[in-house]
């Protein structure tokens, strides 16, 4: 459930820029990798970080 919430929030974050020029894979990688994404929902908050080795580290607080 938490993984779905994080994925959904990430998609929403990028949906707001849907009318912007598309990013290349390298541009997207430079925007995400190593930069913590702080997120908050009605019942939870947390931080998600994409790592250079392809793994994701996420923490969540709340219900």
Short mmCIF file of C-alpha atoms in Angstrom, two decimals:
data_model
loop_
_atom_site.label_atom_id
_atom_site.label_comp_id
_atom_site.label_asym_id
_atom_site.label_seq_id
_atom_site.Cartn_x
_atom_site.Cartn_y
_atom_site.Cartn_z
CA UNK A 1 0.00 0.00 0.00
CA UNK A 2 2.76 2.46 0.89
CA UNK A 3 4.61 1.70 -2.35
CA UNK A 4 1.46 2.48 -4.33
CA UNK A 5 0.99 5.73 -2.43
CA UNK A 6 4.55 6.85 -3.13
CA UNK A 7 4.27 5.91 -6.81
CA UNK A 8 1.00 7.76 -7.12
CA UNK A 9 2.41 10.88 -5.54
CA UNK A 10 5.41 10.84 -7.85
CA UNK A 11 3.14 10.53 -10.88
CA UNK A 12 1.04 13.45 -9.62
CA UNK A 13 4.15 15.56 -9.14
CA UNK A 14 5.12 15.07 -12.78
CA UNK A 15 1.54 15.39 -14.10
CA UNK A 16 1.56 19.10 -13.26
CA UNK A 17 4.30 19.56 -15.84
CA UNK A 18 2.48 17.56 -18.52
CA UNK A 19 2.54 20.51 -20.92
CA UNK A 20 6.25 21.14 -20.52
CA UNK A 21 8.84 19.83 -22.96
CA UNK A 22 9.52 16.12 -22.43
CA UNK A 23 12.67 15.18 -20.54
CA UNK A 24 15.25 12.75 -21.85
CA UNK A 25 16.19 9.76 -19.72
CA UNK A 26 19.38 11.47 -18.62
CA UNK A 27 17.54 14.68 -17.71
CA UNK A 28 14.98 12.75 -15.70
CA UNK A 29 17.75 10.81 -13.97
CA UNK A 30 19.57 14.02 -13.04
CA UNK A 31 16.36 15.48 -11.60
CA UNK A 32 15.50 12.43 -9.49
CA UNK A 33 18.62 10.51 -8.49
CA UNK A 34 20.04 11.66 -5.18
CA UNK A 35 17.38 14.32 -4.60
CA UNK A 36 15.00 13.50 -1.74
CA UNK A 37 11.31 13.92 -2.54
CA UNK A 38 9.35 15.03 0.52
CA UNK A 39 5.67 14.17 0.27
CA UNK A 40 2.54 14.43 2.38
CA UNK A 41 -0.97 13.00 2.15
CA UNK A 42 -3.95 13.30 4.46
CA UNK A 43 -2.68 10.52 6.73
CA UNK A 44 1.01 10.08 5.94
CA UNK A 45 4.18 11.90 5.10
CA UNK A 46 7.59 10.72 4.13
CA UNK A 47 10.69 11.01 2.01
CA UNK A 48 11.59 9.04 -1.11
CA UNK A 49 15.10 9.03 -2.59
CA UNK A 50 16.14 7.34 -5.84
CA UNK A 51 19.71 6.04 -5.59
CA UNK A 52 22.35 5.80 -8.36
CA UNK A 53 22.35 1.99 -8.13
CA UNK A 54 18.67 1.87 -9.17
CA UNK A 55 17.22 1.26 -5.72
CA UNK A 56 14.73 3.47 -3.91
CA UNK A 57 14.83 4.40 -0.24
CA UNK A 58 11.52 5.51 1.24
CA UNK A 59 10.33 6.34 4.71
CA UNK A 60 6.72 6.94 5.73
CA UNK A 61 5.13 8.21 8.91
CA UNK A 62 1.45 8.01 9.79
CA UNK A 63 -1.30 5.41 9.43
#
